[in-house]
């Protein structure tokens, strides 16, 4: 039900990929920039109509030129040291994305390592939260059927490999 992948999330042929967006939803660096570049200009047009998104929440769009059919845009918390509800906000990103996938009957979903790039969330702490949230959600439902954790950097990949093997 859970699979670990090392690589570029924009290449995946899944029902939906998750974007680690910012509150404007108008694109940015990192995985957000890669998704906007791969999906094309039409994605930006649809994102403009959404009028932004709060931290921890999620919105869905079409996938346009991506091999994935849809994109769920969620806004991870910026790490400020842990006292600004960063843990629960990051959990909300995963839970709200899973919920949105379920509501849209999407069977396969791929997550990047939300907030662990320029938002500086500690990687091991983020990996534990991500895995707990997804496993908790999957235990209570049979949809989505398959969840991919897509790690772009080796450090995240090794963390997820160790946690998922345990
Ligand atoms: P955030 O602002 O939420 O920290 P970033 O995009 O800076 O978002 O980083 C989130 C994670 O996405 C990082 O672990 C980074 O290595 C990873 N990442 C960057 N590009 C890609 C990509 N093309 N596919 C999958 N993951 C990516």
XYZ file of C-alpha atoms and ligand atoms in Angstrom:
193
model
C 0.000 0.000 0.000
C 2.991 2.301 0.604
C 5.948 2.447 -1.756
C 9.158 4.437 -1.602
C 10.598 5.981 -4.749
C 13.758 8.006 -5.293
C 13.415 10.574 -8.044
C 11.411 13.321 -9.683
C 7.723 13.407 -8.784
C 6.801 15.152 -12.048
C 7.593 11.954 -13.982
C 5.135 9.692 -12.161
C 2.115 8.172 -13.869
C -0.223 8.218 -10.896
C -3.748 9.535 -10.401
C -2.495 12.499 -8.399
C 0.786 14.035 -7.291
C 0.989 16.374 -4.329
C 2.706 19.736 -4.657
C 4.490 21.397 -1.735
C 3.161 24.814 -2.674
C 3.207 28.204 -0.977
C 0.162 30.162 0.133
C -0.147 32.080 -3.115
C -0.421 28.828 -5.139
C 1.231 30.764 -7.964
C 4.416 28.707 -8.189
C 7.814 28.938 -6.564
C 11.092 27.056 -6.338
C 11.876 23.439 -5.533
C 9.229 20.847 -6.296
C 6.623 23.580 -6.876
C 8.707 25.111 -9.675
C 9.369 21.702 -11.200
C 5.639 20.860 -11.210
C 4.639 24.182 -12.772
C 7.327 23.863 -15.450
C 6.292 20.307 -16.313
C 2.528 20.947 -16.217
C 2.677 24.114 -18.314
C 1.102 27.546 -18.303
C -2.490 26.320 -17.992
C -1.765 25.145 -14.448
C -0.934 28.704 -13.399
C -4.230 29.908 -14.882
C -6.228 27.391 -12.853
C -4.192 28.144 -9.712
C -4.937 31.874 -10.056
C -8.643 31.107 -9.790
C -8.153 29.403 -6.403
C -7.119 32.606 -4.605
C -4.459 30.988 -2.461
C -4.490 28.339 0.241
C -3.821 28.391 3.978
C -1.015 26.433 5.611
C -2.037 22.816 6.211
C -4.907 22.957 3.722
C -5.117 21.523 0.203
C -6.641 22.284 -3.202
C -6.924 20.115 -6.314
C -6.318 20.994 -9.960
C -5.907 19.136 -13.224
C -2.459 17.777 -14.124
C -2.288 19.320 -17.627
C 0.952 18.176 -19.324
C 2.008 15.943 -16.438
C 1.688 12.164 -16.705
C -0.308 12.439 -13.454
C -3.997 13.206 -13.917
C -4.311 15.669 -11.060
C -2.302 17.794 -8.663
C -3.144 18.396 -5.016
C -1.514 21.612 -3.851
C -0.869 21.756 -0.135
C 0.986 24.388 1.844
C 3.486 23.070 4.356
C 4.519 25.029 7.439
C 7.756 26.998 7.528
C 9.918 25.614 10.355
C 10.303 28.192 13.137
C 11.724 25.899 15.823
C 8.654 23.803 16.568
C 6.571 26.080 18.765
C 4.270 27.393 16.046
C 2.195 24.225 15.546
C 4.528 23.081 12.776
C 3.974 19.381 13.582
C 0.189 19.507 13.445
C 0.201 21.757 10.378
C 2.436 19.284 8.535
C 0.182 16.412 9.576
C -2.794 18.400 8.240
C -1.074 18.646 4.838
C -0.926 14.853 4.544
C -4.398 14.231 5.996
C -6.131 16.898 3.905
C -4.363 15.664 0.749
C -5.425 12.064 1.436
C -8.984 13.215 2.135
C -9.117 15.164 -1.115
C -7.789 12.173 -3.058
C -10.451 9.952 -1.499
C -13.238 12.458 -2.243
C -12.129 12.522 -5.885
C -11.902 8.712 -6.160
C -8.184 8.833 -6.858
C -6.509 5.489 -6.289
C -2.813 6.320 -6.489
C -1.179 9.350 -4.870
C 2.448 10.465 -4.667
C 3.828 12.786 -1.983
C 7.062 14.791 -1.988
C 8.785 15.487 1.348
C 6.674 18.527 2.182
C 8.394 21.410 4.028
C 11.835 19.742 4.070
C 13.351 22.009 1.397
C 13.414 25.784 1.709
C 10.884 25.601 4.572
C 13.597 23.809 6.639
C 11.410 21.372 8.586
C 13.808 18.814 10.155
C 13.797 15.845 7.787
C 13.577 12.977 10.283
C 10.802 14.682 12.198
C 8.898 15.367 8.951
C 9.327 11.767 7.759
C 7.854 10.394 10.992
C 4.871 12.736 10.763
C 4.284 11.916 7.079
C 4.422 8.153 7.577
C 2.232 8.223 10.708
C -0.385 10.392 9.019
C -0.556 8.278 5.866
C -0.595 4.962 7.735
C -3.283 6.278 10.069
C -5.412 7.385 7.152
C -4.960 4.110 5.260
C -5.874 2.077 8.341
C -9.301 3.684 8.424
C -10.197 3.483 4.733
C -9.387 1.549 1.575
C -9.006 4.656 -0.599
C -6.527 5.749 -1.938
C -5.176 2.272 -2.595
C -1.552 3.156 -3.100
C 0.651 5.893 -1.667
C 4.109 6.694 -3.012
C 6.612 8.679 -0.974
C 8.886 10.300 -3.516
C 12.266 11.346 -2.161
C 14.400 13.615 -4.290
C 17.400 13.784 -1.976
C 19.397 10.905 -0.560
C 18.999 11.976 3.051
C 15.215 11.803 2.866
C 15.345 8.570 0.886
C 17.512 6.884 3.543
C 15.269 8.152 6.355
C 12.113 6.834 4.716
C 13.769 3.535 3.806
C 14.785 2.966 7.422
C 11.407 4.011 8.844
C 9.360 1.979 6.357
C 11.520 -1.124 6.798
C 11.246 -1.049 10.572
P 9.131 23.346 0.865
O 8.993 24.809 0.576
O 7.814 22.720 1.265
O 10.265 23.039 1.786
P 10.732 22.440 -1.447
O 10.268 22.263 -2.835
O 11.791 23.449 -1.185
O 9.400 22.717 -0.577
O 11.227 21.049 -0.874
C 10.389 19.978 -0.533
C 11.046 18.684 -0.909
O 10.868 18.458 -2.316
C 12.549 18.633 -0.668
O 12.846 17.456 0.079
C 13.155 18.557 -2.062
O 14.321 17.733 -2.076
C 12.042 17.907 -2.835
N 12.025 18.101 -4.301
C 12.541 19.100 -5.045
N 12.297 18.894 -6.360
C 11.607 17.725 -6.451
C 11.072 16.946 -7.523
N 11.172 17.334 -8.797
N 10.427 15.786 -7.223
C 10.291 15.371 -5.941
N 10.756 16.058 -4.883
C 11.417 17.220 -5.130
